[in-house]
Short mmCIF file of C-alpha atoms in Angstrom, two decimals:
data_model
loop_
_atom_site.label_atom_id
_atom_site.label_comp_id
_atom_site.label_asym_id
_atom_site.label_seq_id
_atom_site.Cartn_x
_atom_site.Cartn_y
_atom_site.Cartn_z
CA MET P 250 21.49 -101.42 95.74
CA ASP P 251 22.67 -104.99 95.23
CA GLY P 252 19.89 -107.45 94.58
CA GLN P 253 17.49 -104.79 93.36
CA THR P 254 15.54 -104.95 90.18
CA PRO P 255 16.65 -102.56 87.42
CA GLU P 256 13.55 -100.47 88.15
CA GLY P 257 14.38 -100.36 91.87
CA ARG P 258 17.95 -99.31 91.09
CA ASP P 259 16.69 -96.59 88.74
CA ASP P 260 14.35 -95.30 91.47
CA ALA P 261 17.20 -95.28 94.00
CA LEU P 262 19.47 -93.46 91.56
CA LEU P 263 16.81 -90.82 90.91
CA ARG P 264 16.24 -90.31 94.64
CA ALA P 265 19.99 -90.05 95.24
CA ALA P 266 20.38 -87.55 92.39
CA ASP P 267 17.52 -85.45 93.78
CA GLN P 268 19.06 -85.49 97.26
CA LEU P 269 22.50 -84.55 95.93
CA ALA P 270 21.03 -81.71 93.89
CA ALA P 271 19.27 -80.40 97.02
CA VAL P 272 22.52 -80.62 99.01
CA ALA P 273 24.38 -78.83 96.19
CA GLU P 274 21.86 -75.97 96.33
CA ILE P 275 22.33 -75.69 100.09
CA LEU P 276 26.12 -75.66 99.73
CA VAL P 277 25.95 -72.97 97.05
CA SER P 278 23.72 -70.90 99.32
CA VAL P 279 26.07 -71.38 102.29
CA SER P 280 29.02 -70.38 100.13
CA ALA P 281 27.25 -67.22 98.99
CA ARG P 282 26.17 -66.32 102.54
CA THR P 283 29.64 -66.84 103.98
CA ALA P 284 31.19 -64.76 101.20
CA VAL P 285 28.80 -61.86 101.86
CA ALA P 286 29.39 -62.19 105.62
CA VAL P 287 33.14 -61.76 105.04
CA ASP P 288 32.82 -58.99 102.42
CA SER P 289 29.41 -57.63 101.50
CA ARG P 290 30.57 -56.96 97.92
CA LEU P 291 31.28 -60.64 97.16
CA SER P 292 28.53 -61.95 94.90
CA PRO P 293 28.71 -65.58 93.72
CA PRO P 294 30.32 -64.62 90.36
CA LEU P 295 32.93 -62.50 92.14
CA LEU P 296 33.66 -65.30 94.61
CA ARG P 297 34.00 -67.76 91.72
CA ALA P 298 36.52 -65.53 89.97
CA LEU P 299 38.41 -64.91 93.22
CA THR P 300 38.55 -68.66 93.86
CA LEU P 301 39.74 -69.46 90.33
CA VAL P 302 42.51 -66.85 90.51
CA GLY P 303 43.39 -68.00 94.03
CA THR P 304 43.93 -71.56 92.85
CA SER P 305 45.79 -70.52 89.67
CA PRO P 306 47.88 -67.38 90.31
CA GLY P 307 48.94 -65.74 87.06
CA LEU P 308 45.81 -66.98 85.31
CA SER P 309 45.15 -64.95 82.18
CA LEU P 310 41.92 -63.04 81.67
CA ALA P 311 41.08 -65.32 78.74
CA ALA P 312 41.66 -68.44 80.87
CA LEU P 313 39.52 -67.00 83.66
CA ALA P 314 36.70 -66.37 81.20
CA ASP P 315 37.02 -69.91 79.88
CA ARG P 316 37.09 -71.57 83.32
CA ALA P 317 34.25 -69.44 84.65
CA ARG P 318 32.32 -69.98 81.41
CA ILE P 319 31.70 -66.30 80.86
CA SER P 320 32.60 -63.91 78.07
CA ARG P 321 35.92 -62.08 78.14
CA SER P 322 34.14 -58.77 78.52
CA ARG P 323 32.21 -60.12 81.53
CA ALA P 324 35.45 -61.50 83.00
CA SER P 325 37.06 -58.11 82.54
CA ARG P 326 34.18 -56.39 84.37
CA VAL P 327 34.39 -58.94 87.19
CA CYS P 328 38.12 -58.27 87.46
CA ASP P 329 37.49 -54.50 87.44
CA THR P 330 35.18 -54.95 90.43
CA LEU P 331 37.62 -57.22 92.29
CA GLU P 332 40.52 -54.91 91.53
CA GLY P 333 38.52 -51.89 92.71
CA ALA P 334 37.82 -53.71 95.97
CA GLY P 335 41.55 -54.32 96.44
CA LEU P 336 41.17 -58.09 96.10
CA LEU P 337 42.82 -58.67 92.72
CA ALA P 338 45.87 -57.36 90.88
CA ARG P 339 46.61 -57.45 87.16
CA ALA P 340 50.04 -57.53 85.59
CA PRO P 341 51.25 -57.97 82.01
CA LEU P 342 52.24 -61.52 81.15
CA ALA P 343 55.93 -61.90 80.35
CA ALA P 344 55.29 -64.39 77.55
CA ASP P 345 52.51 -62.37 75.91
CA ARG P 346 52.69 -58.59 76.14
CA ARG P 347 49.01 -58.29 75.22
CA GLY P 348 47.97 -60.78 77.90
CA VAL P 349 47.17 -59.93 81.48
CA GLY P 350 47.97 -62.18 84.44
CA LEU P 351 45.73 -62.12 87.48
CA SER P 352 46.69 -62.64 91.10
CA LEU P 353 45.14 -62.09 94.48
CA THR P 354 46.33 -59.21 96.60
CA ARG P 355 47.25 -59.92 100.21
CA HIS P 356 43.78 -58.63 101.14
CA GLY P 357 42.20 -60.84 98.46
CA ARG P 358 43.99 -63.93 99.84
CA SER P 359 42.85 -63.02 103.35
CA VAL P 360 39.23 -62.60 102.25
CA LEU P 361 39.25 -65.90 100.34
CA ASP P 362 40.82 -67.70 103.31
CA ARG P 363 38.17 -66.29 105.66
CA VAL P 364 35.34 -67.32 103.31
CA ARG P 365 36.74 -70.85 103.13
CA ALA P 366 37.22 -71.01 106.91
CA GLN P 367 33.66 -69.87 107.65
CA ARG P 368 32.23 -72.24 105.07
CA GLY P 369 34.31 -75.07 106.52
CA ASP P 370 33.15 -74.25 110.05
CA TRP P 371 29.51 -74.32 108.94
CA ILE P 372 29.97 -77.69 107.20
CA ARG P 373 31.84 -79.18 110.19
CA ASP P 374 29.08 -78.00 112.54
CA ALA P 375 26.47 -79.64 110.32
CA LEU P 376 28.46 -82.89 110.20
CA LEU P 377 28.86 -82.89 113.99
CA ARG P 378 25.06 -82.90 114.31
CA MET P 379 24.81 -86.12 112.26
CA PRO P 380 24.59 -89.52 113.95
CA ASP P 381 27.91 -91.40 113.72
CA ALA P 382 26.46 -94.17 111.54
CA ASP P 383 25.14 -91.62 109.03
CA LEU P 384 28.44 -89.74 109.04
CA ASN P 385 30.39 -92.95 108.38
CA GLY P 386 28.01 -93.85 105.55
CA LEU P 387 28.40 -90.38 104.07
CA LEU P 388 32.19 -90.63 104.17
CA THR P 389 32.09 -94.00 102.44
CA ALA P 390 29.76 -92.67 99.76
CA LEU P 391 31.81 -89.51 99.20
CA ARG P 392 35.02 -91.51 98.72
CA SER P 393 33.30 -93.25 95.83
CA LEU P 394 31.32 -90.30 94.51
CA GLY P 395 34.22 -87.84 94.26
CA PRO P 396 36.17 -89.77 91.63
CA SER P 397 32.94 -90.59 89.78
CA LEU P 398 32.06 -86.91 89.50
CA ALA P 399 35.61 -85.95 88.56
CA HIS P 400 35.54 -88.34 85.60
CA ALA P 401 32.00 -87.62 84.44
CA PRO P 402 31.68 -86.61 80.79
CA ARG P 403 31.21 -82.90 80.24
CA VAL P 404 27.74 -82.77 78.76
CA LEU P 405 26.66 -79.52 80.36
CA ARG P 406 26.44 -76.45 78.19
CA PRO P 407 27.45 -73.13 79.68
CA PRO P 408 24.59 -70.79 80.51
CA PRO P 409 24.22 -67.66 78.41
CA ASP P 410 26.35 -64.76 79.56
CA ARG P 411 24.32 -62.40 81.72
CA SER P 412 25.98 -59.05 82.19
CA PRO P 413 25.44 -57.20 85.48
#
């Protein structure tokens, strides 16, 4: 975008944002489809909770609610569903007798690993269909975009809690 007018840069940024938003929607859809293919009970909110607990074993119910941006009662219902499916286990926290720590069961870890593997296979297959020049350009752009997104200010407001 070097040498462009400010208006040309703004147009390019808008087009790039639109394209990234479209890709994000596709990736969310792929994630949901792969989760359901692995376990038909895994809705996007259940997968999100499973993923959060999988990356932070011992996570408290309150922390899960905060990270998932849902109410504690909604988080509890999500955990009830995951626990009933044999994917999640709850245990009292040693430091706080009223708190509950969450962890994946062996089956839960296996399901999450299979979802990630299928999603990764789908993405790799899509990347293999890209021309080499486009793939190299994408890799260059992603190396720059990742840190930019990670350091973006948090201006998004959480959506209202929608109970099942």
